[in-house]
Tab-separated table of C-alpha atoms in Angstrom:
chain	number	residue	atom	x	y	z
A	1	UNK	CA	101.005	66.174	50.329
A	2	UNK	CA	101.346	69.221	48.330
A	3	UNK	CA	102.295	72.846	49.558
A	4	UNK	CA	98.952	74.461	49.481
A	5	UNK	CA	97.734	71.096	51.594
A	6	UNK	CA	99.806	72.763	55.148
A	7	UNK	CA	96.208	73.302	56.750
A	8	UNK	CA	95.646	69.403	56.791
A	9	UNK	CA	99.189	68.817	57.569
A	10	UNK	CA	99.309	70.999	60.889
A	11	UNK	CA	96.316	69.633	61.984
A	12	UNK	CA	97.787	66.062	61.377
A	13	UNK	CA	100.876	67.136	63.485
A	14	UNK	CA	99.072	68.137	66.058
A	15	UNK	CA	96.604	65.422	66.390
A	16	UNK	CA	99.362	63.162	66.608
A	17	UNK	CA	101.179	65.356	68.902
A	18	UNK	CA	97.908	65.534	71.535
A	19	UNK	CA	97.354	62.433	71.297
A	20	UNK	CA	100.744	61.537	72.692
A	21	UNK	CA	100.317	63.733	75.191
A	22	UNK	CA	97.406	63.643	76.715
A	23	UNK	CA	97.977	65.114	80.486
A	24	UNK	CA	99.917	68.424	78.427
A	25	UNK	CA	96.489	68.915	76.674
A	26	UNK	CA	94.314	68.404	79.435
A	27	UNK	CA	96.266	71.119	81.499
A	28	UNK	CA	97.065	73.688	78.482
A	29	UNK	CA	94.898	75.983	76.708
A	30	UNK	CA	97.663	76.994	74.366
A	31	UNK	CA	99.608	74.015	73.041
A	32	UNK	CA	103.449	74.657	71.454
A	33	UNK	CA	103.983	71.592	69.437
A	34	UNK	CA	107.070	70.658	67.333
A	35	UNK	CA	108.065	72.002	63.893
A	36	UNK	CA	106.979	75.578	65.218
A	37	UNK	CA	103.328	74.523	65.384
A	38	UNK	CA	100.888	76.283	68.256
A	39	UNK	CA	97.645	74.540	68.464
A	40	UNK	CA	94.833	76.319	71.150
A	41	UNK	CA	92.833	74.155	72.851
A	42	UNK	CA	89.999	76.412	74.020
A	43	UNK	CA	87.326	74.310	74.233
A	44	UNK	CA	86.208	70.790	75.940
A	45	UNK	CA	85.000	69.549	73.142
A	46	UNK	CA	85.532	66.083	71.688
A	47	UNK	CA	84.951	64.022	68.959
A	48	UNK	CA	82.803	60.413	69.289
A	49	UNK	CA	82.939	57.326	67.249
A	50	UNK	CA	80.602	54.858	66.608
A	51	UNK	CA	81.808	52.915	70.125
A	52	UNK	CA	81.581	56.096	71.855
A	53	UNK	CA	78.237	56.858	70.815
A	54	UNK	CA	77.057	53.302	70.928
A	55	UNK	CA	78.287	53.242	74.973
A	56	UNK	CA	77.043	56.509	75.661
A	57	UNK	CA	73.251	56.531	74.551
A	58	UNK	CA	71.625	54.625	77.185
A	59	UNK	CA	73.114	57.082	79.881
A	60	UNK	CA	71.314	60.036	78.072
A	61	UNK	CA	68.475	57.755	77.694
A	62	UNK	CA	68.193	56.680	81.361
A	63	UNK	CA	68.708	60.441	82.300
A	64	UNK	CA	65.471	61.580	80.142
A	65	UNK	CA	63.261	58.679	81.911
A	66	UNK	CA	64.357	59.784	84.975
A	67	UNK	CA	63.921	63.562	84.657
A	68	UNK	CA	61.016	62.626	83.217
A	69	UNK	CA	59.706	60.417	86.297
A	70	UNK	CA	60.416	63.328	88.413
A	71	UNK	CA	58.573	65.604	86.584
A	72	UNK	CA	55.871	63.376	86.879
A	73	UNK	CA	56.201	62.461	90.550
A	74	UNK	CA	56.156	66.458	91.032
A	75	UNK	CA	53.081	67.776	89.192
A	76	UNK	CA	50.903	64.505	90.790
A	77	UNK	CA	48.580	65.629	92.441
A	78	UNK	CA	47.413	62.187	93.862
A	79	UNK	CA	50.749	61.962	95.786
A	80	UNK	CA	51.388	62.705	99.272
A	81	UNK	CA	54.103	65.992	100.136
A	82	UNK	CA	56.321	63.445	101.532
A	83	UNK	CA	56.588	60.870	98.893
A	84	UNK	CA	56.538	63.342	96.126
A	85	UNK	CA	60.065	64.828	98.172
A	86	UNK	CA	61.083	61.211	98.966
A	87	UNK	CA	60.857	59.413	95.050
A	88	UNK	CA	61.736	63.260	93.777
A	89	UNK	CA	65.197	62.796	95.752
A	90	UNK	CA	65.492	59.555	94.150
A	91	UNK	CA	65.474	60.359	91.296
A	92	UNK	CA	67.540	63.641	91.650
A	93	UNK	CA	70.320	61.238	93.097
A	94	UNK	CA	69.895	58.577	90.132
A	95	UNK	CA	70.642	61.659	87.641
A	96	UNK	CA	73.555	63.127	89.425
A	97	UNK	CA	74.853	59.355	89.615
A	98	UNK	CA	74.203	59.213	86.275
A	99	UNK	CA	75.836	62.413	85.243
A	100	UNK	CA	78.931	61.476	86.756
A	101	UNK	CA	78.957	58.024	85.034
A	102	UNK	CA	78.550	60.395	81.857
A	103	UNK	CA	81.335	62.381	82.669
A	104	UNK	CA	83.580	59.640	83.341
A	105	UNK	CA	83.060	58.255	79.931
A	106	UNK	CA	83.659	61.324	77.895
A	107	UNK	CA	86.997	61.468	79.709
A	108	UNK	CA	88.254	58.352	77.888
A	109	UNK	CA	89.942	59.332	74.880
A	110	UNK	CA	90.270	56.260	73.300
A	111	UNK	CA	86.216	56.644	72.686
A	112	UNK	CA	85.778	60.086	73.270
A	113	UNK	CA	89.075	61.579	71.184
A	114	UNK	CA	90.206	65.814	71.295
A	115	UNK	CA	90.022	66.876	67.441
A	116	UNK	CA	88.496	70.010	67.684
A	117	UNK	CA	91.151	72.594	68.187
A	118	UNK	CA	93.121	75.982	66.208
A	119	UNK	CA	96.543	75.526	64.675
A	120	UNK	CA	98.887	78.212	64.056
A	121	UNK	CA	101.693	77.547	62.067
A	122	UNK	CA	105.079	79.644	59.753
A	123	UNK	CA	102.405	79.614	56.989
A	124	UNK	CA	98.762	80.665	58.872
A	125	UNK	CA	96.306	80.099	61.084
A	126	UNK	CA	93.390	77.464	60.622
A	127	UNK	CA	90.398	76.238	62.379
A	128	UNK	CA	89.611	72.867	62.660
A	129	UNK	CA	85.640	72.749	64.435
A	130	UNK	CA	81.921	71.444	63.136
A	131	UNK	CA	79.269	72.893	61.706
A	132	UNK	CA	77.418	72.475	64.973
A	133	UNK	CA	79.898	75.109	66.669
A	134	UNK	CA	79.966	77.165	63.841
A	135	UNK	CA	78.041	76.611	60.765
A	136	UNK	CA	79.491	79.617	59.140
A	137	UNK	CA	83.276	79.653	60.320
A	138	UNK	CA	83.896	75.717	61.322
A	139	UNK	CA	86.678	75.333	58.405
A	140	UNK	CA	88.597	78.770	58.083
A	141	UNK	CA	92.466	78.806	56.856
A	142	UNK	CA	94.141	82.361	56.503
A	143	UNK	CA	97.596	83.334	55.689
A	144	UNK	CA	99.193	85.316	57.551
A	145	UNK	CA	99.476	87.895	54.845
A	146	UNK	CA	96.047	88.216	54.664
A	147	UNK	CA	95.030	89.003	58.131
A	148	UNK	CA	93.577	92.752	58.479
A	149	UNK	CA	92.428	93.195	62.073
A	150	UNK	CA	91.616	91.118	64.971
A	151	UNK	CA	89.195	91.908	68.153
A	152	UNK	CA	88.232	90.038	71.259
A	153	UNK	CA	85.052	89.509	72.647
A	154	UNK	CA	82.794	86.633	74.704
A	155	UNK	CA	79.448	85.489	72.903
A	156	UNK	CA	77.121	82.904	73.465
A	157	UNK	CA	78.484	79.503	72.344
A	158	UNK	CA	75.671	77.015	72.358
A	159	UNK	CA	77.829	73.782	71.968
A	160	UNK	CA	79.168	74.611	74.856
A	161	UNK	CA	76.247	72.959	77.078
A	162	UNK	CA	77.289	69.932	76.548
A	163	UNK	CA	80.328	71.124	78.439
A	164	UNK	CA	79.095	73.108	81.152
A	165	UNK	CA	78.675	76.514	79.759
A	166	UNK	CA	76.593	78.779	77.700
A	167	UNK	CA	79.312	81.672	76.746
A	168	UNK	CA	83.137	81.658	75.439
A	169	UNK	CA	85.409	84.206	74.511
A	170	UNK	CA	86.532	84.316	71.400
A	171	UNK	CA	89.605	86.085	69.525
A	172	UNK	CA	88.007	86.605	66.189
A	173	UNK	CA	90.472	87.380	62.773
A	174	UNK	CA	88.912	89.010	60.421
A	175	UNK	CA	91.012	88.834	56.607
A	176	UNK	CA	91.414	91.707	53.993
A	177	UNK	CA	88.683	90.162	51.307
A	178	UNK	CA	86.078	89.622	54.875
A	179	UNK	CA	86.677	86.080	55.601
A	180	UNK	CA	86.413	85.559	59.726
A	181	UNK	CA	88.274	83.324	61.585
A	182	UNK	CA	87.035	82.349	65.168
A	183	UNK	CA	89.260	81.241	68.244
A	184	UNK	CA	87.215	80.261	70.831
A	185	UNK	CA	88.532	79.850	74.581
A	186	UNK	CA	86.812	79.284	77.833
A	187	UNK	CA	88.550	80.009	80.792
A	188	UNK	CA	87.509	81.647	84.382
A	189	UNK	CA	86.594	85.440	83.545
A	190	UNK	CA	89.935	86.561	85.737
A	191	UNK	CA	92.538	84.391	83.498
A	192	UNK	CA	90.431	85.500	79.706
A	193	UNK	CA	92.304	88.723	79.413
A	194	UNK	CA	95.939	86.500	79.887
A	195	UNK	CA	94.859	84.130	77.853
A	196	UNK	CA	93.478	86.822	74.698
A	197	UNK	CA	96.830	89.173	75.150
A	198	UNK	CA	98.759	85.558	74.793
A	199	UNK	CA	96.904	84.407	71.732
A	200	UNK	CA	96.916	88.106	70.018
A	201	UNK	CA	100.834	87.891	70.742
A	202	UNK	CA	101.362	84.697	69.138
A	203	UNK	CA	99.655	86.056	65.898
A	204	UNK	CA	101.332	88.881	66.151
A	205	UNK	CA	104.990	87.165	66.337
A	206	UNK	CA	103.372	84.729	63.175
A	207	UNK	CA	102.878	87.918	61.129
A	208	UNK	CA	106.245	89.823	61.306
């Protein structure tokens, strides 16, 4: 692997390093690895392979034909008050059973793996995300020479219904030729300002 190659490289590292330590991931936002290696682990979101998928489509498909039974049951008019409440709660009780099968299947990381994450390294800071989460600023390395300013600031973050939640912060770096970098966190609104000040001091110490 060649110098210029230490995006790929830090990402490797800390792949390896999460996937080793799974219960330190699960419980850290902000992940010191070895060889002077931070990654931040902002977001719940995972990766799927073709097992994971495979295992996990007839959940989502039993959830549509359900919450689309209850729809039905609840705009017939033909239907009786009572039974409309009675299959209606059946159904509501099918989805939520079906919601936490769902959730309990995501939370295997042998299907459901965590490879979406920030590294910041001796050399710069990279993002490692889709398209889907950000089609502009999904692949974004910057040196740490080249930073210019950096601001703070929650947005809406529409991957992030698959995981519960519609907004994130984000500690965006923005470099001297324009490029933007985005680090995006989500944490209960009284621990965001902790976690910002600790990220901003991180690439702070990285740029001295």
């Amino acid at each position: 692997m060649n110098q210029e190659d230490w995006p790929t490289k830090d990402y490797q590292t800390a792949l390896s390093y999460i996937d080793e330590h799974e219960d330190e991931a699960a419980s850290n936002i902000i992940l010191p690895l070895d060889k002077g290696i931070t990654a931040v682990l902002g977001l719940p979101l995972y990766g799927a392979g073709f097992y994971g998928i495979f295992m996990l489509s007839p959940i989502i498909l039993f959830m549509l034909v359900t919450a689309y039974f209850m729809l039905v049951i609840l705009t017939a008019d033909s239907m009786e008050m009572q039974s409309q409440i009675l299959f209606s709660g059946g159904c509501f009780f099918l989805l939520w059973a079906l919601g936490k099968a769902l959730q309990f299947l995501i939370s295997t990381r042998e299907l459901f793996p965590r490879k979406y994450f920030t590294t910041l390294s001796a050399k710069g800071v990279s993002s490692h995300y889709s398209k889907l989460h950000f089609p502009f600023h999904s692949k974004v390395i910057l040196a740490w020479s080249d930073i210019e300013t950096t601001r703070v600031y929650r947005s809406l973050f529409l991957a992030g219904l698959f995981a519960g939640f519609l907004k994130a912060h984000i500690v965006e770096i923005t470099s001297k030729s324009g490029d933007i970098l985005k680090i995006p966190f989500h944490v209960p609104s009284d621990q965001a300002i902790s976690v910002a000040d600790t990220i901003l001091d991180l690439i702070n110490q990285k740029m001295k």
